[in-house]
Amino acid sequence: MGRAWLLLILTALLTGAGPACGQSPGAQGPGGRFDGWATAVIAADWRDGGGQPIEAFDNARRDVARGFLDAGLPRESLVDYSLRPDVADPVTATEALQGVAAATARAPRGCLLYFTSHGSPEGVVFGPDAILAPADMANLVRQWCGARPTVVIVSACYSGIFVNALEAPNRMVLTAASRERTSFGCGAEETYPWFDGCVIETLPAATDFLALAAGTRACVARKEAAAGIAVASEPQLFVGAEMQMRLPTLRFERRSG
């Protein structure tokens, strides 16, 4: 699987300038503070722990994307993808990577990348038969976003494994769990994974990415305490030196009407 995944990445990056294959809603007015930012939201799994199809990841993809649009991220440079194969017109992992490459190439000022999936101590599930490891994600983010201000959010069990690989002065990294812990809410009875649901719940009142991170972490702690979770997920946050200076200027802008 590792060799096949490396070839998949190379193929996607070499052909990444092609047309995006995901949803790219119609144009809107100027993006304000986020003009020139690309947003990509990927639901990379669609199964519960037993391998049965569930809706939680796709629900999260849809409503996280909507929430960031409402917060002022530009519509014309947003793409979102579901990698579930049991639909009429499935999107492959390669097509999703190509679409993100194309979107980020059109948006020179910043990147917001959001992944929701199952995770393990080796990486996150990325489509039917691939694992995206920390080194793979670091290479992708470097190719897509370079030195631009970049926010990466990873919602998955053990997603803290990505923090060290993604650390850079121009980045903020938020994960649903520490490298040793699971996250919760990936069953058929759930509308969203708990972390994603907390992002969606927090976004309407959050003033910026730092407030979003703080509110989401507090929301996760409340949910886990209410459910009697003995071993908390411990969402992780990293903010690079450049981003510490920049994030207070990147306040969300909500449009009236």
Coordinates of C-alpha atoms in Angstrom, one line a residue:
M1 CA 0.0 0.0 0.0
G2 CA 2.8 2.4 0.8
R3 CA 4.5 2.2 -2.6
A4 CA 1.1 2.5 -4.3
W5 CA 0.3 5.6 -2.3
L6 CA 3.6 7.3 -3.1
L7 CA 2.9 6.7 -6.8
L8 CA -0.6 8.1 -6.3
I9 CA 0.9 11.3 -4.8
L10 CA 3.4 11.7 -7.6
T11 CA 0.8 11.3 -10.2
A12 CA -1.5 13.8 -8.6
L13 CA 1.2 16.4 -8.2
L14 CA 2.5 16.0 -11.7
T15 CA -1.0 16.4 -13.1
G16 CA -2.3 18.8 -10.5
A17 CA -2.9 21.7 -12.8
G18 CA -5.8 20.0 -14.4
P19 CA -9.5 20.9 -13.8
A20 CA -10.9 20.3 -10.4
C21 CA -13.3 17.4 -10.2
G22 CA -15.2 18.3 -7.0
Q23 CA -17.9 20.7 -6.1
S24 CA -16.9 24.3 -6.9
P25 CA -19.9 26.5 -6.3
G26 CA -20.5 29.6 -8.4
A27 CA -18.7 32.9 -8.0
Q28 CA -19.5 35.4 -5.3
G29 CA -18.4 38.9 -4.4
P30 CA -14.9 39.8 -3.1
G31 CA -13.6 37.6 -0.4
G32 CA -12.3 40.4 1.9
R33 CA -9.6 39.3 4.2
F34 CA -9.7 35.8 2.7
D35 CA -9.6 36.9 -0.9
G36 CA -7.1 34.6 -2.6
W37 CA -7.5 31.8 -0.1
A38 CA -8.3 28.2 -1.2
T39 CA -10.4 26.0 1.0
A40 CA -10.5 22.2 0.6
V41 CA -12.7 19.9 2.7
I42 CA -12.3 16.1 2.2
A43 CA -14.4 13.3 3.7
A44 CA -11.8 10.6 3.1
D45 CA -13.8 7.6 4.6
W46 CA -17.5 6.7 4.7
R47 CA -17.5 3.6 6.9
D48 CA -18.0 2.8 10.6
G49 CA -15.6 0.7 12.6
G50 CA -17.2 -2.4 11.2
G51 CA -16.9 -1.3 7.6
Q52 CA -20.6 -0.5 7.1
P53 CA -21.5 2.7 5.3
I54 CA -22.4 5.7 7.4
E55 CA -23.3 9.4 6.7
A56 CA -21.4 11.1 9.5
F57 CA -18.2 12.0 7.5
D58 CA -20.2 13.3 4.5
N59 CA -22.5 15.3 6.7
A60 CA -19.4 16.9 8.2
R61 CA -17.9 17.6 4.8
R62 CA -21.1 19.3 3.6
D63 CA -21.7 21.4 6.8
V64 CA -18.0 22.3 7.5
A65 CA -17.7 23.6 4.0
R66 CA -20.9 25.6 4.4
G67 CA -19.7 27.0 7.8
F68 CA -16.5 28.3 6.3
L69 CA -18.3 29.9 3.4
D70 CA -20.5 31.6 6.0
A71 CA -17.4 32.8 7.8
G72 CA -16.1 34.5 4.8
L73 CA -13.9 32.0 2.9
P74 CA -14.4 32.6 -0.8
R75 CA -16.9 30.4 -2.7
E76 CA -15.0 30.4 -6.0
S77 CA -11.9 28.8 -4.6
L78 CA -13.6 26.2 -2.3
V79 CA -13.7 22.5 -3.3
D80 CA -15.1 19.6 -1.3
Y81 CA -14.8 15.9 -2.0
S82 CA -16.2 12.6 -0.7
L83 CA -14.1 9.6 -1.4
R84 CA -16.9 7.1 -0.9
P85 CA -17.1 4.8 -4.0
D86 CA -20.8 3.7 -3.5
V87 CA -22.2 6.7 -5.4
A88 CA -23.3 7.3 -9.0
D89 CA -20.2 9.4 -9.9
P90 CA -17.4 8.6 -7.4
V91 CA -14.4 10.8 -6.9
T92 CA -11.1 8.9 -6.6
A93 CA -8.3 9.8 -4.3
T94 CA -6.2 10.9 -7.3
E95 CA -9.0 13.1 -8.6
A96 CA -9.4 14.7 -5.2
L97 CA -5.7 15.5 -4.9
Q98 CA -5.7 16.9 -8.4
G99 CA -8.6 19.1 -7.6
V100 CA -7.0 20.5 -4.4
A101 CA -3.8 21.2 -6.4
A102 CA -5.8 23.1 -9.0
A103 CA -7.7 25.1 -6.3
T104 CA -4.6 26.1 -4.4
A105 CA -2.8 27.0 -7.7
R106 CA -5.6 29.5 -8.3
A107 CA -5.5 31.0 -4.8
P108 CA -2.0 32.6 -4.1
R109 CA -2.7 34.1 -0.6
G110 CA -3.6 31.3 1.7
C111 CA -4.8 27.7 2.3
L112 CA -7.4 26.1 4.5
L113 CA -7.3 22.3 4.3
Y114 CA -9.8 20.1 6.3
F115 CA -9.7 16.3 6.4
T116 CA -12.2 14.1 8.2
S117 CA -11.7 10.3 8.3
H118 CA -10.8 7.3 10.4
G119 CA -7.3 7.3 11.7
S120 CA -4.6 5.0 13.1
P121 CA -1.1 5.5 14.6
E122 CA 0.1 5.2 11.0
G123 CA -2.1 7.8 9.3
V124 CA -5.6 8.5 8.1
V125 CA -7.7 6.5 5.8
F126 CA -7.8 8.2 2.4
G127 CA -10.3 6.4 0.1
P128 CA -11.0 2.7 -0.2
D129 CA -7.6 1.2 0.2
A130 CA -5.0 3.9 1.0
I131 CA -3.5 5.4 4.1
L132 CA -2.2 9.0 4.2
A133 CA 0.8 9.1 6.5
P134 CA 2.2 12.2 8.1
A135 CA 5.1 12.5 5.7
D136 CA 2.7 12.1 2.7
M137 CA 0.5 14.9 4.0
A138 CA 3.5 17.1 4.7
N139 CA 4.7 16.7 1.1
L140 CA 1.2 17.5 -0.2
V141 CA 0.7 20.6 1.9
R142 CA 4.2 21.8 0.9
Q143 CA 3.4 21.4 -2.8
W144 CA 0.0 22.9 -2.6
C145 CA 0.6 25.9 -0.2
G146 CA 4.3 26.6 0.0
A147 CA 5.0 29.5 2.2
R148 CA 1.5 30.9 2.2
P149 CA -0.5 31.2 5.4
T150 CA -2.0 27.7 5.9
V151 CA -4.5 26.2 8.3
V152 CA -4.7 22.4 8.4
I153 CA -7.4 20.7 10.4
V154 CA -7.4 16.9 10.7
S155 CA -10.4 15.1 12.3
A156 CA -9.5 11.5 13.0
C157 CA -8.3 9.2 15.7
Y158 CA -4.6 9.6 16.5
S159 CA -4.5 12.7 14.3
G160 CA -1.9 14.3 16.6
I161 CA 0.6 12.2 14.7
F162 CA 0.4 14.9 12.0
V163 CA 1.4 17.8 14.1
N164 CA 5.2 17.3 14.0
A165 CA 5.2 16.7 10.3
L166 CA 3.2 19.8 9.5
E167 CA 4.8 22.2 11.9
A168 CA 6.1 25.3 10.1
P169 CA 6.2 29.1 10.9
N170 CA 3.4 29.8 8.4
R171 CA 1.0 27.2 9.6
M172 CA -1.7 26.5 12.2
V173 CA -2.5 22.8 12.7
L174 CA -5.6 21.6 14.7
T175 CA -6.2 17.9 15.2
A176 CA -9.2 16.0 16.8
A177 CA -6.9 13.9 19.1
S178 CA -3.4 13.5 20.4
R179 CA -1.1 11.0 18.8
E180 CA -2.0 8.4 21.4
R181 CA -5.7 8.9 21.6
T182 CA -8.9 8.1 19.7
S183 CA -11.6 10.6 18.8
F184 CA -15.3 9.8 19.0
G185 CA -18.6 9.9 17.2
C186 CA -18.0 7.8 14.0
G187 CA -21.0 5.5 14.4
A188 CA -24.1 5.1 12.3
E189 CA -26.2 6.8 15.0
E190 CA -24.2 10.0 14.8
T191 CA -24.9 13.0 12.6
Y192 CA -21.2 14.0 12.7
P193 CA -18.0 12.8 14.3
W194 CA -17.9 14.7 17.6
F195 CA -14.9 16.9 16.7
D196 CA -16.5 17.9 13.3
G197 CA -19.8 18.6 15.1
C198 CA -18.0 20.9 17.5
V199 CA -16.3 22.8 14.6
I200 CA -19.7 23.2 13.0
E201 CA -21.3 24.3 16.3
T202 CA -18.5 26.8 17.1
L203 CA -18.0 28.4 13.7
P204 CA -21.1 30.7 13.7
A205 CA -19.8 32.6 16.8
A206 CA -16.1 32.3 16.3
T207 CA -14.2 35.5 15.4
D208 CA -11.2 33.8 13.9
F209 CA -9.3 30.5 13.6
L210 CA -7.9 30.8 17.1
A211 CA -11.3 31.3 18.6
L212 CA -12.6 28.4 16.5
A213 CA -9.8 26.1 17.9
A214 CA -10.5 27.2 21.5
G215 CA -14.3 26.8 21.1
T216 CA -14.0 23.4 19.4
R217 CA -11.6 22.0 22.0
A218 CA -13.9 23.2 24.8
C219 CA -16.9 21.7 23.0
V220 CA -15.2 18.3 22.6
A221 CA -14.3 18.3 26.3
R222 CA -17.9 19.0 27.2
K223 CA -19.2 16.2 25.0
E224 CA -16.7 13.7 26.3
A225 CA -17.4 14.6 29.9
A226 CA -21.1 14.3 29.4
A227 CA -20.7 10.9 27.8
G228 CA -18.4 9.7 30.6
I229 CA -15.4 9.2 28.4
A230 CA -12.6 8.0 30.6
V231 CA -9.7 8.6 28.2
A232 CA -10.2 12.0 26.5
S233 CA -9.2 12.6 22.9
E234 CA -7.1 15.7 23.7
P235 CA -7.3 17.7 20.5
Q236 CA -4.0 19.3 19.6
L237 CA -3.1 22.8 18.4
F238 CA 0.1 24.2 16.9
V239 CA 0.5 27.7 15.7
G240 CA 3.8 28.8 14.0
A241 CA 5.5 32.0 14.8
E242 CA 4.4 33.8 11.6
M243 CA 0.8 32.6 12.1
Q244 CA 0.8 33.9 15.7
M245 CA 1.3 37.4 14.2
R246 CA -1.1 36.9 11.2
L247 CA -4.1 35.1 12.7
P248 CA -5.5 38.0 14.7
T249 CA -5.8 39.9 11.3
L250 CA -7.7 37.0 9.7
R251 CA -11.0 37.7 11.4
F252 CA -14.1 35.9 10.0
E253 CA -16.5 38.0 7.9
R254 CA -20.1 37.0 8.0
R255 CA -22.3 38.4 5.3
S256 CA -25.7 39.8 6.3
G257 CA -28.9 38.5 4.5

